[in-house]
Coordinates of C-alpha atoms in Angstrom, one line a residue:
M14 CA -15.5 -35.0 -10.2
N15 CA -16.8 -32.0 -12.0
P16 CA -14.1 -31.3 -14.8
S17 CA -14.4 -27.6 -14.0
L18 CA -13.3 -28.2 -10.4
Q19 CA -10.2 -30.4 -11.3
P20 CA -6.9 -28.7 -10.9
L21 CA -5.4 -26.7 -13.5
K22 CA -3.1 -28.3 -16.0
D23 CA 0.8 -27.7 -15.5
S24 CA 0.8 -25.9 -18.9
T25 CA -1.8 -23.5 -17.7
R26 CA -0.1 -23.0 -14.3
K27 CA 3.1 -22.0 -16.0
I28 CA 1.1 -19.4 -17.9
Y29 CA -0.3 -18.0 -14.9
I30 CA 3.2 -17.9 -13.2
T31 CA 4.4 -15.9 -16.2
A32 CA 1.5 -13.5 -15.8
W33 CA 2.2 -13.2 -12.1
F34 CA 5.6 -11.9 -12.9
F35 CA 4.0 -9.2 -15.0
G36 CA 1.7 -8.7 -12.2
L37 CA 4.7 -7.9 -10.0
L38 CA 5.8 -5.4 -12.5
F39 CA 2.3 -3.8 -12.0
Y40 CA 2.6 -3.9 -8.2
F41 CA 6.2 -2.5 -8.5
L42 CA 4.9 0.5 -10.7
D43 CA 2.1 0.9 -8.2
Y44 CA 4.3 1.8 -5.4
V45 CA 6.7 3.7 -7.6
I46 CA 3.8 6.0 -8.7
R47 CA 2.4 6.1 -5.1
S48 CA 5.6 7.5 -3.7
A49 CA 7.3 9.5 -6.4
P50 CA 5.3 12.6 -6.2
A51 CA 7.0 13.3 -2.8
V52 CA 10.4 14.1 -4.5
M53 CA 8.8 16.5 -7.0
I54 CA 6.5 18.7 -5.0
P55 CA 8.0 22.0 -6.2
Q56 CA 7.8 20.9 -9.9
L57 CA 4.3 19.5 -9.5
S58 CA 3.3 22.8 -7.8
E59 CA 4.3 24.7 -10.8
T60 CA 2.7 22.2 -13.1
F61 CA -0.6 22.3 -11.6
Q62 CA -0.4 25.9 -10.6
V63 CA -1.1 25.4 -6.9
N64 CA 1.0 25.7 -3.8
S65 CA 2.5 22.7 -1.9
I66 CA -0.4 22.3 0.1
G67 CA -2.5 22.1 -3.0
V68 CA 0.0 19.4 -4.5
V69 CA -0.2 17.3 -1.5
S70 CA -4.1 17.6 -1.6
I71 CA -4.0 16.3 -5.0
I72 CA -1.6 13.5 -4.1
G73 CA -3.8 12.5 -1.1
T74 CA -6.8 12.0 -3.4
Y75 CA -5.1 8.8 -4.5
Y76 CA -6.3 7.1 -1.4
I77 CA -9.9 7.9 -1.9
T78 CA -10.3 5.9 -5.0
Y79 CA -7.7 3.3 -3.8
S80 CA -9.8 2.4 -0.7
T81 CA -13.2 2.5 -2.4
I82 CA -12.2 0.6 -5.5
S83 CA -10.4 -2.1 -3.4
L84 CA -13.9 -3.4 -2.5
A85 CA -14.8 -3.6 -6.3
A86 CA -11.5 -5.0 -7.3
G87 CA -12.0 -8.2 -5.4
L88 CA -15.5 -8.6 -6.7
A89 CA -14.4 -8.0 -10.3
L90 CA -11.7 -10.7 -10.1
D91 CA -14.1 -13.2 -8.7
K92 CA -16.8 -12.4 -11.3
F93 CA -14.7 -11.6 -14.5
G94 CA -11.4 -13.2 -13.8
A95 CA -8.0 -11.6 -13.8
K96 CA -7.6 -11.2 -17.8
Y97 CA -10.0 -8.1 -18.2
S98 CA -10.1 -6.9 -14.6
L99 CA -6.2 -6.5 -14.6
F100 CA -6.2 -5.1 -17.9
A101 CA -8.6 -2.5 -16.9
G102 CA -6.8 -1.6 -13.5
V103 CA -3.4 -1.3 -15.4
L104 CA -4.7 0.8 -18.1
I105 CA -6.6 3.1 -15.9
L106 CA -3.3 3.7 -13.9
G107 CA -1.4 4.5 -17.0
L108 CA -3.9 7.0 -18.1
G109 CA -3.8 8.6 -14.6
C110 CA -0.1 8.7 -15.2
L111 CA -0.3 10.6 -18.4
L112 CA -2.8 13.2 -17.2
F113 CA 0.0 14.4 -14.8
I114 CA 1.5 16.0 -17.9
I115 CA -1.3 18.5 -18.2
S116 CA -0.8 21.9 -16.6
N117 CA -4.0 22.0 -14.7
H118 CA -4.9 21.2 -11.2
Y119 CA -8.1 19.5 -12.3
A120 CA -6.1 17.2 -14.6
G121 CA -3.7 16.5 -11.8
T122 CA -6.7 15.6 -9.5
T123 CA -8.4 13.3 -11.9
G124 CA -5.1 11.6 -12.8
R125 CA -4.4 11.0 -9.2
L126 CA -7.9 9.7 -8.7
L127 CA -7.2 7.4 -11.6
Q128 CA -4.0 6.2 -10.3
G129 CA -5.4 5.1 -7.1
A130 CA -8.3 3.3 -8.7
G131 CA -6.0 1.5 -11.0
C132 CA -3.5 0.6 -8.3
A133 CA -6.4 -1.0 -6.1
F134 CA -6.3 -4.0 -8.6
A135 CA -2.5 -4.6 -8.2
F136 CA -2.2 -6.6 -5.0
P137 CA -5.4 -8.7 -5.2
G138 CA -4.7 -9.3 -8.9
C139 CA -1.2 -10.8 -7.9
V140 CA -2.8 -12.9 -5.3
Y141 CA -5.4 -14.2 -7.9
L142 CA -2.7 -15.0 -10.3
A143 CA -0.4 -16.6 -7.7
S144 CA -3.2 -18.8 -6.4
K145 CA -3.7 -20.0 -9.9
G146 CA -0.1 -20.7 -10.7
F147 CA 1.5 -22.0 -7.5
S148 CA 0.7 -25.0 -5.2
A149 CA -0.7 -24.6 -1.7
K150 CA 3.0 -25.1 -0.3
S151 CA 4.3 -22.2 -2.5
L152 CA 1.5 -19.8 -2.4
A153 CA 2.4 -18.2 0.9
T154 CA 6.1 -17.5 -0.5
A155 CA 4.7 -16.1 -3.5
I156 CA 2.5 -13.7 -1.8
G157 CA 5.3 -12.6 0.6
F158 CA 7.6 -12.0 -2.4
T159 CA 4.8 -10.0 -4.0
Q160 CA 4.7 -7.7 -1.0
C161 CA 8.5 -7.3 -1.0
I162 CA 8.3 -6.2 -4.8
G163 CA 5.7 -3.6 -3.8
M164 CA 7.9 -2.2 -1.0
L165 CA 11.0 -1.9 -3.2
G166 CA 8.9 0.0 -5.6
G167 CA 8.1 2.3 -2.8
S168 CA 11.8 2.9 -2.1
A169 CA 12.6 3.1 -5.8
G170 CA 10.0 5.9 -6.2
Q171 CA 12.3 8.0 -3.9
F172 CA 15.7 6.5 -4.1
I173 CA 15.9 6.4 -7.8
V174 CA 13.4 9.0 -9.0
G175 CA 14.8 11.6 -6.6
P176 CA 18.2 11.7 -8.0
W177 CA 16.7 11.8 -11.6
I178 CA 14.6 14.9 -10.6
A179 CA 17.6 16.6 -8.9
G180 CA 19.7 15.7 -12.0
G181 CA 17.5 17.6 -14.1
L182 CA 14.8 15.2 -15.4
A183 CA 11.6 16.9 -16.1
P184 CA 8.6 15.5 -14.1
K185 CA 6.6 15.5 -17.4
V186 CA 9.1 13.2 -19.0
F187 CA 8.9 10.9 -16.0
W188 CA 5.1 10.6 -16.0
I189 CA 4.9 10.1 -19.9
A190 CA 7.7 7.4 -19.6
I191 CA 6.0 5.5 -16.7
G192 CA 2.4 6.1 -18.1
L193 CA 3.5 4.4 -21.6
L194 CA 5.4 1.5 -19.6
T195 CA 2.2 0.9 -17.4
I196 CA 0.1 0.8 -20.4
A197 CA 2.3 -1.6 -22.2
V198 CA 2.1 -3.9 -19.3
A199 CA -1.8 -3.7 -19.4
F200 CA -1.5 -5.2 -22.9
V201 CA 0.9 -7.7 -22.0
L202 CA -1.3 -9.1 -19.3
L203 CA -4.3 -9.0 -21.7
F204 CA -2.4 -11.1 -24.1
I205 CA -0.8 -13.6 -21.4
I206 CA -3.6 -14.3 -18.9
P207 CA -5.9 -17.1 -20.0
N208 CA -9.6 -16.7 -20.2
S209 CA -11.2 -18.0 -16.9
N210 CA -14.7 -18.6 -18.3
N211 CA -14.3 -22.4 -17.8
E212 CA -12.6 -22.4 -14.3
T213 CA -15.7 -21.9 -12.2
P214 CA -18.9 -24.1 -12.5
K215 CA -21.9 -22.4 -13.7
S216 CA -23.7 -23.1 -10.4
A217 CA -20.9 -21.3 -8.5
K218 CA -21.2 -18.2 -10.9
K219 CA -25.0 -18.2 -10.6
H220 CA -24.6 -18.2 -6.8
T221 CA -22.0 -15.7 -6.9
S222 CA -24.1 -13.2 -9.0
V223 CA -27.1 -13.6 -6.6
S224 CA -25.0 -13.1 -3.3
L225 CA -22.3 -10.9 -4.6
L226 CA -22.3 -8.5 -1.7
N227 CA -23.2 -10.9 1.1
P228 CA -19.4 -11.6 2.0
Y229 CA -18.9 -7.8 2.7
K230 CA -22.0 -7.9 4.8
V231 CA -20.5 -10.6 7.0
V232 CA -17.4 -9.0 7.3
F233 CA -18.6 -5.5 7.9
S234 CA -20.9 -6.6 10.6
N235 CA -18.0 -8.1 12.5
P236 CA -16.5 -5.5 15.1
Q237 CA -13.3 -7.2 14.9
S238 CA -12.9 -6.5 11.3
W239 CA -13.4 -2.7 12.0
L240 CA -10.8 -2.9 14.8
C241 CA -8.2 -4.6 12.3
G242 CA -8.7 -2.0 9.8
I243 CA -8.5 1.0 11.9
I244 CA -5.3 -0.4 13.7
S245 CA -3.7 -1.2 10.4
G246 CA -4.6 2.4 9.2
F247 CA -3.1 4.1 12.1
L248 CA 0.3 2.1 11.9
F249 CA 0.3 2.3 8.0
A250 CA -0.4 6.2 7.9
P251 CA 3.1 7.3 9.1
T252 CA 4.3 5.5 5.9
T253 CA 1.9 6.7 3.3
I254 CA 1.4 10.1 4.6
F255 CA 4.9 11.0 6.1
A256 CA 7.5 8.9 4.3
M257 CA 5.8 8.9 1.0
T258 CA 4.3 12.3 0.9
W259 CA 5.7 14.9 3.3
G260 CA 9.0 13.3 4.4
V261 CA 11.3 14.7 2.0
A262 CA 10.0 18.5 2.4
I263 CA 10.0 18.2 6.1
F264 CA 13.4 16.7 6.5
Q265 CA 14.7 19.5 4.2
Q266 CA 13.0 22.3 5.9
D267 CA 13.0 21.2 9.5
K268 CA 16.4 19.3 9.9
A269 CA 18.2 21.2 7.1
F270 CA 18.9 18.0 5.1
S271 CA 19.9 18.4 1.4
F272 CA 17.5 17.0 -1.3
H273 CA 19.4 13.9 -1.5
E274 CA 19.8 13.3 2.2
A275 CA 15.9 14.0 2.7
T276 CA 15.2 11.5 -0.1
I277 CA 17.2 8.7 1.4
A278 CA 16.0 9.4 4.9
S279 CA 12.3 9.0 3.7
A280 CA 13.1 6.1 1.5
M281 CA 14.6 4.0 4.2
I282 CA 11.1 3.6 5.8
P283 CA 9.5 1.6 2.9
M284 CA 12.9 -0.1 2.5
G285 CA 12.4 -1.3 6.1
W286 CA 9.1 -2.7 5.2
V287 CA 10.7 -5.0 2.6
F288 CA 12.3 -6.8 5.5
G289 CA 9.7 -6.1 8.3
C290 CA 6.6 -7.5 6.6
P291 CA 7.9 -11.1 6.4
L292 CA 9.9 -10.9 9.4
L293 CA 7.0 -9.9 11.7
G294 CA 4.8 -12.3 10.0
Y295 CA 7.2 -15.1 10.6
L296 CA 7.3 -14.2 14.3
T297 CA 3.6 -14.4 14.8
D298 CA 3.7 -17.7 13.2
R299 CA 6.7 -18.8 15.2
I300 CA 5.1 -17.9 18.7
G301 CA 1.5 -18.6 17.7
K302 CA 0.1 -15.3 18.5
R303 CA -0.7 -12.1 16.8
K304 CA -1.2 -9.4 19.5
P305 CA 2.2 -9.6 21.3
V306 CA 4.1 -9.0 17.9
L307 CA 1.6 -6.4 16.8
I308 CA 1.8 -4.3 20.1
G309 CA 5.6 -4.9 20.2
G310 CA 6.2 -3.7 16.7
A311 CA 4.0 -0.5 17.4
S312 CA 6.0 0.2 20.5
V313 CA 9.4 0.0 18.5
M314 CA 7.7 2.5 16.1
I315 CA 7.2 4.9 19.1
L316 CA 10.7 4.5 20.4
A317 CA 12.2 5.1 16.9
I318 CA 10.4 8.3 16.6
L319 CA 11.3 9.4 20.2
Q320 CA 14.9 8.7 19.5
I321 CA 14.9 11.1 16.3
L322 CA 13.0 13.8 18.1
F323 CA 14.9 14.0 21.3
F324 CA 18.1 12.0 20.9
P325 CA 19.1 12.6 17.3
E326 CA 22.9 12.1 17.9
F327 CA 22.4 8.7 19.4
C328 CA 21.8 7.1 16.0
S329 CA 21.8 8.0 12.3
T330 CA 18.3 9.1 11.0
Y331 CA 19.0 6.7 8.0
V332 CA 19.3 3.8 10.5
T333 CA 16.3 4.8 12.7
N334 CA 14.1 5.2 9.8
F335 CA 14.9 1.8 8.6
I336 CA 14.2 0.3 12.0
F337 CA 10.9 2.2 12.1
G338 CA 10.1 0.8 8.7
V339 CA 10.8 -2.7 9.8
A340 CA 8.8 -2.2 13.1
S341 CA 5.9 -0.8 11.0
G342 CA 5.5 -4.2 9.3
A343 CA 3.3 -4.7 12.4
A344 CA 0.6 -2.9 10.2
M345 CA 0.3 -6.3 8.2
I346 CA -0.7 -8.5 11.2
P347 CA -4.3 -7.2 11.3
Y348 CA -4.5 -8.6 7.8
S349 CA -4.0 -12.1 9.1
V350 CA -6.5 -11.3 12.3
I351 CA -9.3 -10.3 10.2
K352 CA -9.1 -13.4 7.9
E353 CA -8.9 -15.6 11.2
S354 CA -11.8 -13.6 12.7
N355 CA -14.2 -14.2 9.8
P356 CA -15.7 -17.4 8.3
D357 CA -13.9 -19.2 5.6
E358 CA -16.1 -18.4 2.8
V359 CA -15.5 -14.6 3.2
K360 CA -11.6 -14.7 3.7
G361 CA -11.1 -13.0 0.3
S362 CA -13.6 -10.3 0.8
A363 CA -12.0 -9.8 4.2
T364 CA -8.8 -8.5 2.5
G365 CA -10.7 -6.1 0.2
A366 CA -12.6 -4.9 3.5
I367 CA -9.5 -4.3 5.4
N368 CA -7.9 -2.4 2.5
F369 CA -11.0 -0.3 2.3
I370 CA -10.8 0.6 6.0
T371 CA -7.0 1.0 6.2
F372 CA -6.9 3.5 3.5
G373 CA -10.0 5.2 4.6
V374 CA -8.0 6.2 7.7
T375 CA -5.2 7.3 5.6
T376 CA -7.7 9.5 3.4
L377 CA -9.0 11.1 6.6
L378 CA -5.6 11.7 8.4
S379 CA -4.0 13.2 5.2
P380 CA -5.8 16.5 5.1
I381 CA -5.6 16.8 8.9
F382 CA -1.8 16.3 8.9
S383 CA -1.6 18.8 6.0
K384 CA -3.4 21.4 7.7
L385 CA -1.9 21.1 11.0
F386 CA 1.8 20.8 9.8
G387 CA 2.1 20.7 6.0
K388 CA 1.3 24.3 5.6
A389 CA 3.9 25.3 8.1
V390 CA 6.8 23.6 6.4
S391 CA 7.9 26.5 4.4
L392 CA 7.1 29.3 7.0
D393 CA 9.6 31.1 9.1
I394 CA 8.8 29.2 12.3
D395 CA 10.8 27.3 15.0
K396 CA 11.7 24.3 12.9
N397 CA 12.8 22.1 15.7
A398 CA 9.5 22.7 17.5
H399 CA 7.6 21.8 14.3
F400 CA 9.5 18.7 13.7
K401 CA 9.0 17.5 17.4
S402 CA 5.1 18.4 16.8
T403 CA 5.0 16.3 13.8
G404 CA 6.7 13.2 15.4
L405 CA 4.2 13.7 18.4
F406 CA 1.2 13.5 15.9
W407 CA 2.2 10.1 14.7
I408 CA 3.0 8.8 18.1
S409 CA -0.5 9.7 19.2
G410 CA -1.8 7.6 16.4
I411 CA 0.2 4.8 17.1
I412 CA -0.6 4.9 20.9
L413 CA -4.4 4.7 19.8
A414 CA -3.7 1.7 17.6
I415 CA -1.9 0.0 20.7
I416 CA -5.1 0.7 22.8
L417 CA -7.3 -0.6 20.3
S418 CA -5.1 -3.6 20.0
I419 CA -6.0 -4.5 23.4
F420 CA -9.6 -5.1 22.4
L421 CA -8.6 -7.3 19.3
K422 CA -9.2 -11.0 20.0
E423 CA -6.2 -13.3 19.8
T424 CA -6.6 -15.4 16.8
G425 CA -3.1 -17.0 16.4
Q426 CA -2.6 -19.1 19.5
G427 CA -2.1 -22.7 18.5
K428 CA -2.4 -21.9 14.8
K429 CA -0.2 -21.5 11.9
G430 CA -1.6 -18.4 10.4
Q431 CA 0.0 -16.6 7.3
T432 CA 0.3 -12.9 7.2
L433 CA -1.4 -11.6 4.0
P434 CA 0.2 -8.0 3.3
V435 CA -1.6 -4.9 2.2
G436 CA -2.0 -3.7 -1.3

């Protein structure tokens, strides 16, 4: 056997597991940084000298670089390994946070673009480290735990940061602190992660350099790949655009929630994801089919929105939002389908491709939602009608996802697939 193809030594695996723990911190910070701006829109408006629509526009640029750099992140990990790829990603994220302290909207936009670019390395980086440190029997559990940590970060960005801001913490202090913490994590990862130069045979490296983009050609030429990404995008958008961006402001203005109540209401959605991602993944594996759980989860999302819109007294908004978050874990199921719909040799690239398509949908929907509903949040209008229109907008997107799911080929029947969550 070629020595370079032999399993990693136990000592090396332990190093990779240690690095994975710091990778989890990177992924946690990714989601904190992704969701935290939602609880400080008025303060950021003052910092960047723009109105609330301008702030949300700046926040939304995150997904432009996140989606596009997702493609490059997978290639960088394959070509250069985790040591320098993750160092670059975490360092870029930290610098993007520090730019948020500059009182200029150009600096804010640049900072948010850098945040998206850096965060694109978080999930694939954690998967890469986990694959080096854990055995095949434990890898799926490690990946599922990784996703849970990310979702906890999304909740913490509102549950914890919201009260801090309400209690008088200056946003600039927050961005300096989290920026420096992120940069510190970058150097820890650079120090801990082993060099990967000797892990891949020279022949494989030569082949990779010649056919670097061929895997993406295979994935993007498959119509099922596009269906998976678009479906996931429409199911994921209510979390990224509403809960992590507009939710606090809309619950405050339209439902007369206090800042604290609005923050909790919004944070319950990503908290639901913590449980929904592994739960729905387990259900698809249990029944051996993907589409019933995918469509069922999307249907529960619609029912949850309808309950909040038309029967608000029936159940607490907190509980319903949590249920919505659990059900929206269905957005992860296409990540299994795309891997099962493409050849084995391009499954890694399939993850980068679906991230690109999923967050491409978010990038397109964000300005549309802001223009149709965001700019009216602070206006003297019928708040109840505005809130219902907002909910019906998301219902229409979820219905479209269900319709597209009908054309998706079932890949899980008789298989033991593993749901690989989004980054």
